[in-house]
PDB file of C-alpha atoms in Angstrom:
ATOM      1  CA  UNK X   7     187.479 145.997  65.979  1.00  0.00           C
ATOM      2  CA  UNK X   8     185.544 142.937  65.264  1.00  0.00           C
ATOM      3  CA  UNK X   9     183.881 142.724  68.557  1.00  0.00           C
ATOM      4  CA  UNK X  10     182.491 146.254  67.997  1.00  0.00           C
ATOM      5  CA  UNK X  11     181.460 145.493  64.174  1.00  0.00           C
ATOM      6  CA  UNK X  12     179.667 142.165  65.505  1.00  0.00           C
ATOM      7  CA  UNK X  13     177.538 144.434  68.259  1.00  0.00           C
ATOM      8  CA  UNK X  14     176.550 147.132  65.688  1.00  0.00           C
ATOM      9  CA  UNK X  15     175.046 144.320  63.228  1.00  0.00           C
ATOM     10  CA  UNK X  16     173.573 142.621  66.340  1.00  0.00           C
ATOM     11  CA  UNK X  17     171.698 145.827  67.250  1.00  0.00           C
ATOM     12  CA  UNK X  18     170.695 146.399  63.739  1.00  0.00           C
ATOM     13  CA  UNK X  19     168.912 142.650  63.605  1.00  0.00           C
ATOM     14  CA  UNK X  20     167.280 143.310  66.991  1.00  0.00           C
ATOM     15  CA  UNK X  21     165.975 147.039  66.188  1.00  0.00           C
ATOM     16  CA  UNK X  22     164.565 145.941  62.635  1.00  0.00           C
ATOM     17  CA  UNK X  23     162.964 142.702  63.928  1.00  0.00           C
ATOM     18  CA  UNK X  24     161.516 144.653  66.548  1.00  0.00           C
ATOM     19  CA  UNK X  25     159.792 147.062  63.826  1.00  0.00           C
ATOM     20  CA  UNK X  26     159.032 144.231  62.034  1.00  0.00           C
ATOM     21  CA  UNK X  27     156.905 142.764  64.979  1.00  0.00           C
ATOM     22  CA  UNK X  28     155.234 146.123  65.714  1.00  0.00           C
ATOM     23  CA  UNK X  29     154.186 146.576  62.110  1.00  0.00           C
ATOM     24  CA  UNK X  30     152.887 143.141  61.990  1.00  0.00           C
ATOM     25  CA  UNK X  31     151.066 143.879  65.398  1.00  0.00           C
ATOM     26  CA  UNK X  32     149.807 146.960  64.255  1.00  0.00           C
ATOM     27  CA  UNK X  33     148.098 145.397  60.927  1.00  0.00           C
ATOM     28  CA  UNK X  34     146.897 142.330  63.113  1.00  0.00           C
ATOM     29  CA  UNK X  35     145.131 144.988  65.189  1.00  0.00           C
ATOM     30  CA  UNK X  36     143.676 146.879  62.322  1.00  0.00           C
ATOM     31  CA  UNK X  37     142.260 143.607  60.668  1.00  0.00           C
ATOM     32  CA  UNK X  38     140.923 142.866  64.225  1.00  0.00           C
ATOM     33  CA  UNK X  39     138.739 145.978  64.601  1.00  0.00           C
ATOM     34  CA  UNK X  40     137.775 145.531  60.525  1.00  0.00           C
ATOM     35  CA  UNK X  41     136.337 142.125  61.067  1.00  0.00           C
ATOM     36  CA  UNK X  42     134.659 143.185  64.737  1.00  0.00           C
ATOM     37  CA  UNK X  43     133.058 146.046  62.692  1.00  0.00           C
ATOM     38  CA  UNK X  44     131.709 144.003  59.566  1.00  0.00           C
ATOM     39  CA  UNK X  45     130.386 141.274  62.023  1.00  0.00           C
ATOM     40  CA  UNK X  46     128.466 143.864  63.834  1.00  0.00           C
ATOM     41  CA  UNK X  47     125.013 142.163  64.428  1.00  0.00           C
ATOM     42  CA  UNK X  48     121.704 144.392  63.994  1.00  0.00           C
ATOM     43  CA  UNK X  49     119.626 143.838  67.459  1.00  0.00           C
ATOM     44  CA  UNK X  50     116.294 142.333  67.235  1.00  0.00           C
ATOM     45  CA  UNK X  51     113.103 144.134  68.730  1.00  0.00           C
ATOM     46  CA  UNK X  52     109.834 142.540  69.388  1.00  0.00           C
ATOM     47  CA  UNK X  53     110.827 139.220  69.118  1.00  0.00           C
ATOM     48  CA  UNK X  54     107.329 138.605  71.056  1.00  0.00           C
ATOM     49  CA  UNK X  55     105.989 139.082  67.578  1.00  0.00           C
ATOM     50  CA  UNK X  56     107.562 136.184  65.747  1.00  0.00           C
ATOM     51  CA  UNK X  57     105.642 133.395  64.735  1.00  0.00           C
ATOM     52  CA  UNK X  58     102.668 132.610  62.350  1.00  0.00           C
ATOM     53  CA  UNK X  59      99.430 134.060  61.561  1.00  0.00           C
ATOM     54  CA  UNK X  60      97.036 131.905  59.713  1.00  0.00           C
ATOM     55  CA  UNK X  61      93.434 132.603  58.472  1.00  0.00           C
ATOM     56  CA  UNK X  62      91.277 134.395  56.025  1.00  0.00           C
ATOM     57  CA  UNK X  63      92.228 136.214  52.977  1.00  0.00           C
ATOM     58  CA  UNK X  64      89.145 137.169  50.714  1.00  0.00           C
ATOM     59  CA  UNK X  65      88.794 139.806  48.026  1.00  0.00           C
ATOM     60  CA  UNK X  66      86.022 140.393  45.055  1.00  0.00           C
ATOM     61  CA  UNK X  67      87.170 138.720  41.973  1.00  0.00           C
ATOM     62  CA  UNK X  68      86.950 141.182  38.907  1.00  0.00           C
ATOM     63  CA  UNK X  69      85.054 139.486  35.494  1.00  0.00           C
ATOM     64  CA  UNK X  70      84.917 141.140  32.290  1.00  0.00           C
ATOM     65  CA  UNK X  71      86.662 144.261  33.727  1.00  0.00           C
ATOM     66  CA  UNK X  72      84.094 144.940  35.749  1.00  0.00           C
ATOM     67  CA  UNK X  73      83.272 144.169  39.748  1.00  0.00           C
ATOM     68  CA  UNK X  74      81.453 141.056  40.091  1.00  0.00           C
ATOM     69  CA  UNK X  75      77.898 141.968  41.521  1.00  0.00           C
ATOM     70  CA  UNK X  76      77.974 141.350  45.644  1.00  0.00           C
ATOM     71  CA  UNK X  77      75.019 138.489  44.914  1.00  0.00           C
ATOM     72  CA  UNK X  78      77.544 136.646  42.577  1.00  0.00           C
ATOM     73  CA  UNK X  79      79.383 133.923  44.216  1.00  0.00           C
ATOM     74  CA  UNK X  80      82.776 136.210  43.336  1.00  0.00           C
ATOM     75  CA  UNK X  81      84.068 136.411  46.842  1.00  0.00           C
ATOM     76  CA  UNK X  82      87.435 134.638  46.723  1.00  0.00           C
ATOM     77  CA  UNK X  83      88.240 133.233  50.121  1.00  0.00           C
ATOM     78  CA  UNK X  84      91.746 131.412  51.015  1.00  0.00           C
ATOM     79  CA  UNK X  85      93.787 130.488  53.684  1.00  0.00           C
ATOM     80  CA  UNK X  86      96.980 132.372  54.179  1.00  0.00           C
ATOM     81  CA  UNK X  87      99.683 132.402  56.445  1.00  0.00           C
ATOM     82  CA  UNK X  88     102.283 135.526  57.401  1.00  0.00           C
ATOM     83  CA  UNK X  89     105.355 134.022  59.144  1.00  0.00           C
ATOM     84  CA  UNK X  90     106.987 137.095  60.815  1.00  0.00           C
ATOM     85  CA  UNK X  91     110.691 135.768  61.317  1.00  0.00           C
ATOM     86  CA  UNK X  92     113.063 138.521  62.449  1.00  0.00           C
ATOM     87  CA  UNK X  93     112.252 142.277  63.040  1.00  0.00           C
ATOM     88  CA  UNK X  94     114.944 145.261  63.519  1.00  0.00           C
ATOM     89  CA  UNK X  95     114.484 148.633  64.185  1.00  0.00           C
ATOM     90  CA  UNK X  96     114.301 149.242  60.589  1.00  0.00           C
ATOM     91  CA  UNK X  97     113.009 146.145  58.746  1.00  0.00           C
ATOM     92  CA  UNK X  98     110.807 143.246  59.334  1.00  0.00           C
ATOM     93  CA  UNK X  99     111.542 139.909  57.330  1.00  0.00           C
ATOM     94  CA  UNK X 100     109.620 136.915  56.555  1.00  0.00           C
ATOM     95  CA  UNK X 101     107.369 135.284  54.433  1.00  0.00           C
ATOM     96  CA  UNK X 102     103.288 134.798  52.891  1.00  0.00           C
ATOM     97  CA  UNK X 103     102.220 131.373  52.198  1.00  0.00           C
ATOM     98  CA  UNK X 104      98.774 131.111  50.215  1.00  0.00           C
ATOM     99  CA  UNK X 105      97.836 128.580  47.467  1.00  0.00           C
ATOM    100  CA  UNK X 106     100.845 126.832  47.328  1.00  0.00           C
ATOM    101  CA  UNK X 107     102.709 130.096  46.802  1.00  0.00           C
ATOM    102  CA  UNK X 108     105.823 130.580  49.266  1.00  0.00           C
ATOM    103  CA  UNK X 109     106.978 134.535  49.011  1.00  0.00           C
ATOM    104  CA  UNK X 110     109.605 136.632  51.133  1.00  0.00           C
ATOM    105  CA  UNK X 111     108.599 139.997  52.187  1.00  0.00           C
ATOM    106  CA  UNK X 112     110.427 142.814  53.935  1.00  0.00           C
ATOM    107  CA  UNK X 113     108.826 145.676  55.146  1.00  0.00           C
ATOM    108  CA  UNK X 114     108.622 148.029  58.348  1.00  0.00           C
ATOM    109  CA  UNK X 115     106.759 148.452  61.992  1.00  0.00           C
ATOM    110  CA  UNK X 116     105.475 151.030  63.015  1.00  0.00           C
ATOM    111  CA  UNK X 117     105.575 151.384  66.796  1.00  0.00           C
ATOM    112  CA  UNK X 118     103.495 153.949  67.241  1.00  0.00           C
ATOM    113  CA  UNK X 119     100.435 152.596  65.290  1.00  0.00           C
ATOM    114  CA  UNK X 120     101.430 149.148  66.087  1.00  0.00           C
ATOM    115  CA  UNK X 121     101.170 147.963  62.102  1.00  0.00           C
ATOM    116  CA  UNK X 122     103.162 146.567  59.549  1.00  0.00           C
ATOM    117  CA  UNK X 123     103.641 147.450  56.118  1.00  0.00           C
ATOM    118  CA  UNK X 124     105.217 144.622  54.045  1.00  0.00           C
ATOM    119  CA  UNK X 125     106.168 144.210  50.425  1.00  0.00           C
ATOM    120  CA  UNK X 126     106.820 141.196  48.435  1.00  0.00           C
ATOM    121  CA  UNK X 127     109.478 141.056  46.173  1.00  0.00           C
ATOM    122  CA  UNK X 128     107.638 142.765  43.087  1.00  0.00           C
ATOM    123  CA  UNK X 129     108.832 139.823  40.035  1.00  0.00           C
ATOM    124  CA  UNK X 130     105.847 137.605  40.694  1.00  0.00           C
ATOM    125  CA  UNK X 131     102.512 139.076  39.159  1.00  0.00           C
ATOM    126  CA  UNK X 132     101.301 137.655  42.370  1.00  0.00           C
ATOM    127  CA  UNK X 133     102.965 140.006  44.389  1.00  0.00           C
ATOM    128  CA  UNK X 134     101.879 142.744  46.372  1.00  0.00           C
ATOM    129  CA  UNK X 135     101.842 144.863  49.680  1.00  0.00           C
ATOM    130  CA  UNK X 136     100.430 144.017  53.414  1.00  0.00           C
ATOM    131  CA  UNK X 137      99.194 146.903  55.396  1.00  0.00           C
ATOM    132  CA  UNK X 138      97.967 145.214  58.408  1.00  0.00           C
ATOM    133  CA  UNK X 139      97.460 146.101  62.338  1.00  0.00           C
ATOM    134  CA  UNK X 140      98.764 144.269  64.973  1.00  0.00           C
ATOM    135  CA  UNK X 141      95.900 143.738  67.787  1.00  0.00           C
ATOM    136  CA  UNK X 142      97.221 141.174  70.444  1.00  0.00           C
ATOM    137  CA  UNK X 143      97.622 138.175  68.671  1.00  0.00           C
ATOM    138  CA  UNK X 144      95.711 139.137  65.371  1.00  0.00           C
ATOM    139  CA  UNK X 145      96.647 140.870  62.285  1.00  0.00           C
ATOM    140  CA  UNK X 146      94.005 142.744  60.345  1.00  0.00           C
ATOM    141  CA  UNK X 147      94.190 144.833  57.357  1.00  0.00           C
ATOM    142  CA  UNK X 148      94.532 144.568  53.362  1.00  0.00           C
ATOM    143  CA  UNK X 149      96.720 143.341  50.656  1.00  0.00           C
ATOM    144  CA  UNK X 150      97.293 145.124  47.359  1.00  0.00           C
ATOM    145  CA  UNK X 151      98.621 143.780  44.090  1.00  0.00           C
ATOM    146  CA  UNK X 152     101.504 145.760  42.340  1.00  0.00           C
ATOM    147  CA  UNK X 153     100.233 144.742  39.403  1.00  0.00           C
ATOM    148  CA  UNK X 154      96.387 144.926  39.513  1.00  0.00           C
ATOM    149  CA  UNK X 155      95.237 143.778  35.878  1.00  0.00           C
ATOM    150  CA  UNK X 156      97.624 140.443  36.350  1.00  0.00           C
ATOM    151  CA  UNK X 157      95.346 138.952  39.241  1.00  0.00           C
ATOM    152  CA  UNK X 158      91.543 138.157  40.030  1.00  0.00           C
ATOM    153  CA  UNK X 159      91.194 140.345  42.886  1.00  0.00           C
ATOM    154  CA  UNK X 160      93.780 143.439  43.151  1.00  0.00           C
ATOM    155  CA  UNK X 161      92.564 144.076  46.663  1.00  0.00           C
ATOM    156  CA  UNK X 162      92.116 141.480  49.364  1.00  0.00           C
ATOM    157  CA  UNK X 163      91.178 141.701  52.977  1.00  0.00           C
ATOM    158  CA  UNK X 164      92.605 139.420  55.711  1.00  0.00           C
ATOM    159  CA  UNK X 165      92.341 138.501  59.145  1.00  0.00           C
ATOM    160  CA  UNK X 166      94.866 136.551  60.795  1.00  0.00           C
ATOM    161  CA  UNK X 167      95.263 134.816  64.595  1.00  0.00           C
ATOM    162  CA  UNK X 168      98.871 134.028  65.420  1.00  0.00           C
ATOM    163  CA  UNK X 169      99.058 130.034  65.457  1.00  0.00           C
ATOM    164  CA  UNK X 170     101.864 127.790  66.629  1.00  0.00           C
ATOM    165  CA  UNK X 171     102.478 125.071  63.872  1.00  0.00           C
ATOM    166  CA  UNK X 172     102.785 121.417  65.272  1.00  0.00           C
ATOM    167  CA  UNK X 173     103.062 118.522  63.433  1.00  0.00           C
ATOM    168  CA  UNK X 174     100.852 115.710  65.108  1.00  0.00           C
ATOM    169  CA  UNK X 175     100.231 112.223  62.909  1.00  0.00           C
ATOM    170  CA  UNK X 176      96.623 111.792  64.622  1.00  0.00           C
ATOM    171  CA  UNK X 177      95.071 114.939  62.927  1.00  0.00           C
ATOM    172  CA  UNK X 178      92.270 113.487  60.492  1.00  0.00           C
ATOM    173  CA  UNK X 179      89.553 115.307  58.659  1.00  0.00           C
ATOM    174  CA  UNK X 180      86.605 116.242  61.184  1.00  0.00           C
ATOM    175  CA  UNK X 181      83.669 113.466  60.349  1.00  0.00           C
ATOM    176  CA  UNK X 182      81.157 116.190  60.036  1.00  0.00           C
ATOM    177  CA  UNK X 183      83.913 117.346  56.770  1.00  0.00           C
ATOM    178  CA  UNK X 184      81.959 117.605  53.486  1.00  0.00           C
ATOM    179  CA  UNK X 185      83.495 114.985  51.240  1.00  0.00           C
ATOM    180  CA  UNK X 186      82.806 116.428  47.655  1.00  0.00           C
ATOM    181  CA  UNK X 187      84.957 117.735  45.044  1.00  0.00           C
ATOM    182  CA  UNK X 188      83.228 120.945  43.904  1.00  0.00           C
ATOM    183  CA  UNK X 189      86.263 121.915  41.620  1.00  0.00           C
ATOM    184  CA  UNK X 190      85.948 119.210  38.755  1.00  0.00           C
ATOM    185  CA  UNK X 191      82.417 118.230  38.011  1.00  0.00           C
ATOM    186  CA  UNK X 192      82.025 116.145  34.668  1.00  0.00           C
ATOM    187  CA  UNK X 193      78.914 115.885  32.367  1.00  0.00           C
ATOM    188  CA  UNK X 194      77.317 112.556  32.166  1.00  0.00           C
ATOM    189  CA  UNK X 195      74.899 111.497  29.900  1.00  0.00           C
ATOM    190  CA  UNK X 196      71.425 110.317  31.272  1.00  0.00           C
ATOM    191  CA  UNK X 197      68.480 108.610  29.979  1.00  0.00           C
ATOM    192  CA  UNK X 198      64.669 108.802  30.745  1.00  0.00           C
ATOM    193  CA  UNK X 199      61.714 107.489  29.685  1.00  0.00           C
ATOM    194  CA  UNK X 200      58.618 110.139  28.714  1.00  0.00           C
ATOM    195  CA  UNK X 201      55.556 108.508  30.427  1.00  0.00           C
ATOM    196  CA  UNK X 202      53.041 109.952  28.077  1.00  0.00           C
ATOM    197  CA  UNK X 203      54.885 109.107  24.443  1.00  0.00           C
ATOM    198  CA  UNK X 204      57.097 106.464  25.995  1.00  0.00           C
ATOM    199  CA  UNK X 205      60.283 107.565  23.722  1.00  0.00           C
ATOM    200  CA  UNK X 206      63.387 107.487  25.625  1.00  0.00           C
ATOM    201  CA  UNK X 207      65.644 110.796  25.765  1.00  0.00           C
ATOM    202  CA  UNK X 208      68.981 111.479  26.884  1.00  0.00           C
ATOM    203  CA  UNK X 209      69.993 114.920  28.704  1.00  0.00           C
ATOM    204  CA  UNK X 210      73.153 115.609  30.133  1.00  0.00           C
ATOM    205  CA  UNK X 211      73.790 115.866  34.186  1.00  0.00           C
ATOM    206  CA  UNK X 212      76.596 117.429  35.824  1.00  0.00           C
ATOM    207  CA  UNK X 213      77.982 115.653  38.943  1.00  0.00           C
ATOM    208  CA  UNK X 214      81.003 115.788  41.164  1.00  0.00           C
ATOM    209  CA  UNK X 215      83.355 113.311  42.866  1.00  0.00           C
ATOM    210  CA  UNK X 216      82.683 112.109  45.987  1.00  0.00           C
ATOM    211  CA  UNK X 217      84.735 110.367  48.924  1.00  0.00           C
ATOM    212  CA  UNK X 218      83.749 107.728  51.377  1.00  0.00           C
ATOM    213  CA  UNK X 219      83.782 107.419  55.019  1.00  0.00           C
ATOM    214  CA  UNK X 220      87.211 105.798  54.445  1.00  0.00           C
ATOM    215  CA  UNK X 221      89.093 108.926  54.438  1.00  0.00           C
ATOM    216  CA  UNK X 222      88.116 109.245  58.568  1.00  0.00           C
ATOM    217  CA  UNK X 223      89.633 105.660  59.350  1.00  0.00           C
ATOM    218  CA  UNK X 224      92.640 105.654  57.343  1.00  0.00           C
ATOM    219  CA  UNK X 225      95.836 107.420  58.460  1.00  0.00           C
ATOM    220  CA  UNK X 226      98.994 107.002  56.020  1.00  0.00           C
ATOM    221  CA  UNK X 227     100.930 108.644  59.040  1.00  0.00           C
ATOM    222  CA  UNK X 228     100.697 105.886  61.494  1.00  0.00           C
ATOM    223  CA  UNK X 229     100.066 102.380  59.898  1.00  0.00           C
ATOM    224  CA  UNK X 230     101.845 101.243  57.395  1.00  0.00           C
ATOM    225  CA  UNK X 231      99.540 100.545  54.140  1.00  0.00           C
ATOM    226  CA  UNK X 232      98.961  97.576  52.053  1.00  0.00           C
ATOM    227  CA  UNK X 233      97.450  96.797  48.620  1.00  0.00           C
ATOM    228  CA  UNK X 234      94.355  95.276  51.031  1.00  0.00           C
ATOM    229  CA  UNK X 235      93.955  98.876  52.713  1.00  0.00           C
ATOM    230  CA  UNK X 236      93.578 100.372  49.293  1.00  0.00           C
ATOM    231  CA  UNK X 237      92.398  97.879  46.241  1.00  0.00           C
ATOM    232  CA  UNK X 238      88.504  98.914  47.182  1.00  0.00           C
ATOM    233  CA  UNK X 239      89.158 102.534  47.920  1.00  0.00           C
ATOM    234  CA  UNK X 240      87.470 105.453  45.334  1.00  0.00           C
ATOM    235  CA  UNK X 241      90.237 107.622  43.704  1.00  0.00           C
ATOM    236  CA  UNK X 242      89.606 110.714  45.714  1.00  0.00           C
ATOM    237  CA  UNK X 243      89.396 108.642  48.933  1.00  0.00           C
ATOM    238  CA  UNK X 244      92.999 107.332  48.364  1.00  0.00           C
ATOM    239  CA  UNK X 245      93.979 111.485  47.044  1.00  0.00           C
ATOM    240  CA  UNK X 246      92.780 112.797  50.454  1.00  0.00           C
ATOM    241  CA  UNK X 247      94.238 109.876  52.522  1.00  0.00           C
ATOM    242  CA  UNK X 248      97.620 110.969  50.777  1.00  0.00           C
ATOM    243  CA  UNK X 249      97.498 114.559  50.837  1.00  0.00           C
ATOM    244  CA  UNK X 250      96.640 114.394  54.665  1.00  0.00           C
ATOM    245  CA  UNK X 251     100.035 113.278  55.129  1.00  0.00           C
ATOM    246  CA  UNK X 252     101.382 116.741  53.453  1.00  0.00           C
ATOM    247  CA  UNK X 253      98.521 118.511  55.442  1.00  0.00           C
ATOM    248  CA  UNK X 254      99.895 117.410  59.032  1.00  0.00           C
ATOM    249  CA  UNK X 255     103.129 118.596  57.769  1.00  0.00           C
ATOM    250  CA  UNK X 256     101.865 121.884  56.747  1.00  0.00           C
ATOM    251  CA  UNK X 257     101.986 121.731  52.866  1.00  0.00           C
ATOM    252  CA  UNK X 258     100.372 124.720  51.313  1.00  0.00           C
ATOM    253  CA  UNK X 259      98.124 123.378  48.203  1.00  0.00           C
ATOM    254  CA  UNK X 260      97.891 124.491  45.091  1.00  0.00           C
ATOM    255  CA  UNK X 261      95.008 122.519  43.711  1.00  0.00           C
ATOM    256  CA  UNK X 262      91.705 123.954  45.183  1.00  0.00           C
ATOM    257  CA  UNK X 263      90.192 120.582  45.590  1.00  0.00           C
ATOM    258  CA  UNK X 264      92.500 120.115  48.802  1.00  0.00           C
ATOM    259  CA  UNK X 265      92.431 123.194  50.033  1.00  0.00           C
ATOM    260  CA  UNK X 266      88.866 122.996  50.319  1.00  0.00           C
ATOM    261  CA  UNK X 267      88.940 119.797  52.367  1.00  0.00           C
ATOM    262  CA  UNK X 268      91.755 120.446  54.675  1.00  0.00           C
ATOM    263  CA  UNK X 269      90.508 123.973  55.595  1.00  0.00           C
ATOM    264  CA  UNK X 270      87.683 122.894  57.160  1.00  0.00           C
ATOM    265  CA  UNK X 271      89.750 121.739  59.879  1.00  0.00           C
ATOM    266  CA  UNK X 272      91.243 123.907  62.580  1.00  0.00           C
ATOM    267  CA  UNK X 273      94.642 122.180  62.798  1.00  0.00           C
ATOM    268  CA  UNK X 274      95.605 122.881  58.975  1.00  0.00           C
ATOM    269  CA  UNK X 275      98.233 125.691  58.796  1.00  0.00           C
ATOM    270  CA  UNK X 276      99.969 126.149  55.803  1.00  0.00           C
ATOM    271  CA  UNK X 277     103.620 126.781  56.296  1.00  0.00           C
ATOM    272  CA  UNK X 278     105.812 125.898  53.180  1.00  0.00           C
ATOM    273  CA  UNK X 279     105.272 124.705  49.675  1.00  0.00           C
ATOM    274  CA  UNK X 280     107.693 121.990  49.864  1.00  0.00           C
ATOM    275  CA  UNK X 281     107.546 119.381  52.885  1.00  0.00           C
ATOM    276  CA  UNK X 282     109.008 116.395  51.050  1.00  0.00           C
ATOM    277  CA  UNK X 283     112.051 116.173  53.680  1.00  0.00           C
ATOM    278  CA  UNK X 284     109.711 116.289  56.799  1.00  0.00           C
ATOM    279  CA  UNK X 285     108.221 113.226  55.601  1.00  0.00           C
ATOM    280  CA  UNK X 286     109.235 110.014  58.049  1.00  0.00           C
ATOM    281  CA  UNK X 287     110.135 106.897  56.203  1.00  0.00           C
ATOM    282  CA  UNK X 288     106.871 105.466  56.596  1.00  0.00           C
ATOM    283  CA  UNK X 289     104.952 108.070  55.133  1.00  0.00           C
ATOM    284  CA  UNK X 290     107.060 108.368  52.099  1.00  0.00           C
ATOM    285  CA  UNK X 291     106.548 104.799  51.467  1.00  0.00           C
ATOM    286  CA  UNK X 292     102.635 105.212  51.992  1.00  0.00           C
ATOM    287  CA  UNK X 293     102.708 107.954  49.833  1.00  0.00           C
ATOM    288  CA  UNK X 294     104.491 106.121  46.578  1.00  0.00           C
ATOM    289  CA  UNK X 295     101.851 103.174  47.404  1.00  0.00           C
ATOM    290  CA  UNK X 296      99.006 105.366  47.232  1.00  0.00           C
ATOM    291  CA  UNK X 297     100.195 107.008  43.579  1.00  0.00           C
ATOM    292  CA  UNK X 298     100.786 103.627  42.354  1.00  0.00           C
ATOM    293  CA  UNK X 299      96.764 103.013  43.005  1.00  0.00           C
ATOM    294  CA  UNK X 300      95.693 106.619  42.398  1.00  0.00           C
ATOM    295  CA  UNK X 301      97.458 105.977  38.544  1.00  0.00           C
ATOM    296  CA  UNK X 302      94.426 103.245  38.112  1.00  0.00           C
ATOM    297  CA  UNK X 303      91.903 104.200  40.240  1.00  0.00           C
ATOM    298  CA  UNK X 304      88.248 105.049  39.275  1.00  0.00           C
ATOM    299  CA  UNK X 305      86.222 107.880  41.129  1.00  0.00           C
ATOM    300  CA  UNK X 306      82.679 107.914  42.435  1.00  0.00           C
ATOM    301  CA  UNK X 307      80.159 110.445  40.791  1.00  0.00           C
ATOM    302  CA  UNK X 308      76.941 111.989  42.380  1.00  0.00           C
ATOM    303  CA  UNK X 309      74.657 115.116  41.453  1.00  0.00           C
ATOM    304  CA  UNK X 310      74.241 117.576  44.275  1.00  0.00           C
ATOM    305  CA  UNK X 311      73.089 120.886  44.387  1.00  0.00           C
ATOM    306  CA  UNK X 312      74.865 123.976  45.683  1.00  0.00           C
TER     307      UNK X 312
END
C-alpha cells in the first residue's frame, strides 16, 4: 500500500513538472517570436545616394513687403549642404546645414521622377520643404519656407554637387582670396583742407577691415603657435587663422564674415554646427591662445569700392 502511494505521488510530481516545463518553453517561444518581430530592420535602398551634397543656395530677398528690384543686390547666396543618411522604401532621413543652422529632415524619394521631397521639422522659423531632383551626382530644385513671412527669402533655388568631406590640416585660403570684411564697415572722421579757402573741414568715410598676407602663412592646424607668432598680427588676421581650424573640420559658420572668406575655397564643406570634439589637442591650444590675443588686438581699416 505504501509502495502504491509513493508511486502515485512520484507520477503526479513528474507530470506537474513536465507541464510546467512545457508552459515555460511555450512562453519563451512566444517571447522569442515577439522579440524578432519588434526588432525587424527596415531594409535600406539606394545607398549609392548617401552622402553630402553642397553648393549654392540663393533667393531674392523681400524688403518693405515688396520684392527687391532685379538690379538691387538683394540676391542672397549662401553655401548649403544636404546630408542624406538613410533611404528606405517609405522614407528618407538626413539633415540640412546652412548659416550655422543644422536641421534634420524627413521625406520621400520618388523613383519614377528621381526626385526628393524633404521636410524640415517646422518648429523653427527657418524650416521649409526641399523639392529637388537628382541627376547623376547633382541635386537641383528649390526650398520653400513653411512660414513665408518669417524669412527674407521665402523661396530659394539650390544647385548642389555631391562631395566627400575630408579633413585635411593643409587646407588654406587661396592666395587670390579677397581679404576684406565687407560685413562690418566702420565710419571714420577724416579731415581735408580746401585749397581755395585754406579752411580745414571734416567728413565721414566708411572703411572696412582688411587682413594681411599672414593668413596665407600661419596654419594653426599644423604648427604650435607662440605669442611671438601673434603679437604683430591684426585682429582680423587672427580671426581668420583661428576659424580656418574650424573650417577644415567642416564647421558651418553663423557669421557671414567668416562664410565669405571660406566659401571662396573649393575645399570648404559645412557639415556640422559643432566640431569642438573633432579638434586635435594642438588645435585646441592654438585656438585658446588666439582667443586671448584677439580680445586685445586692433584692426586695420581701409576704404574700398564695391
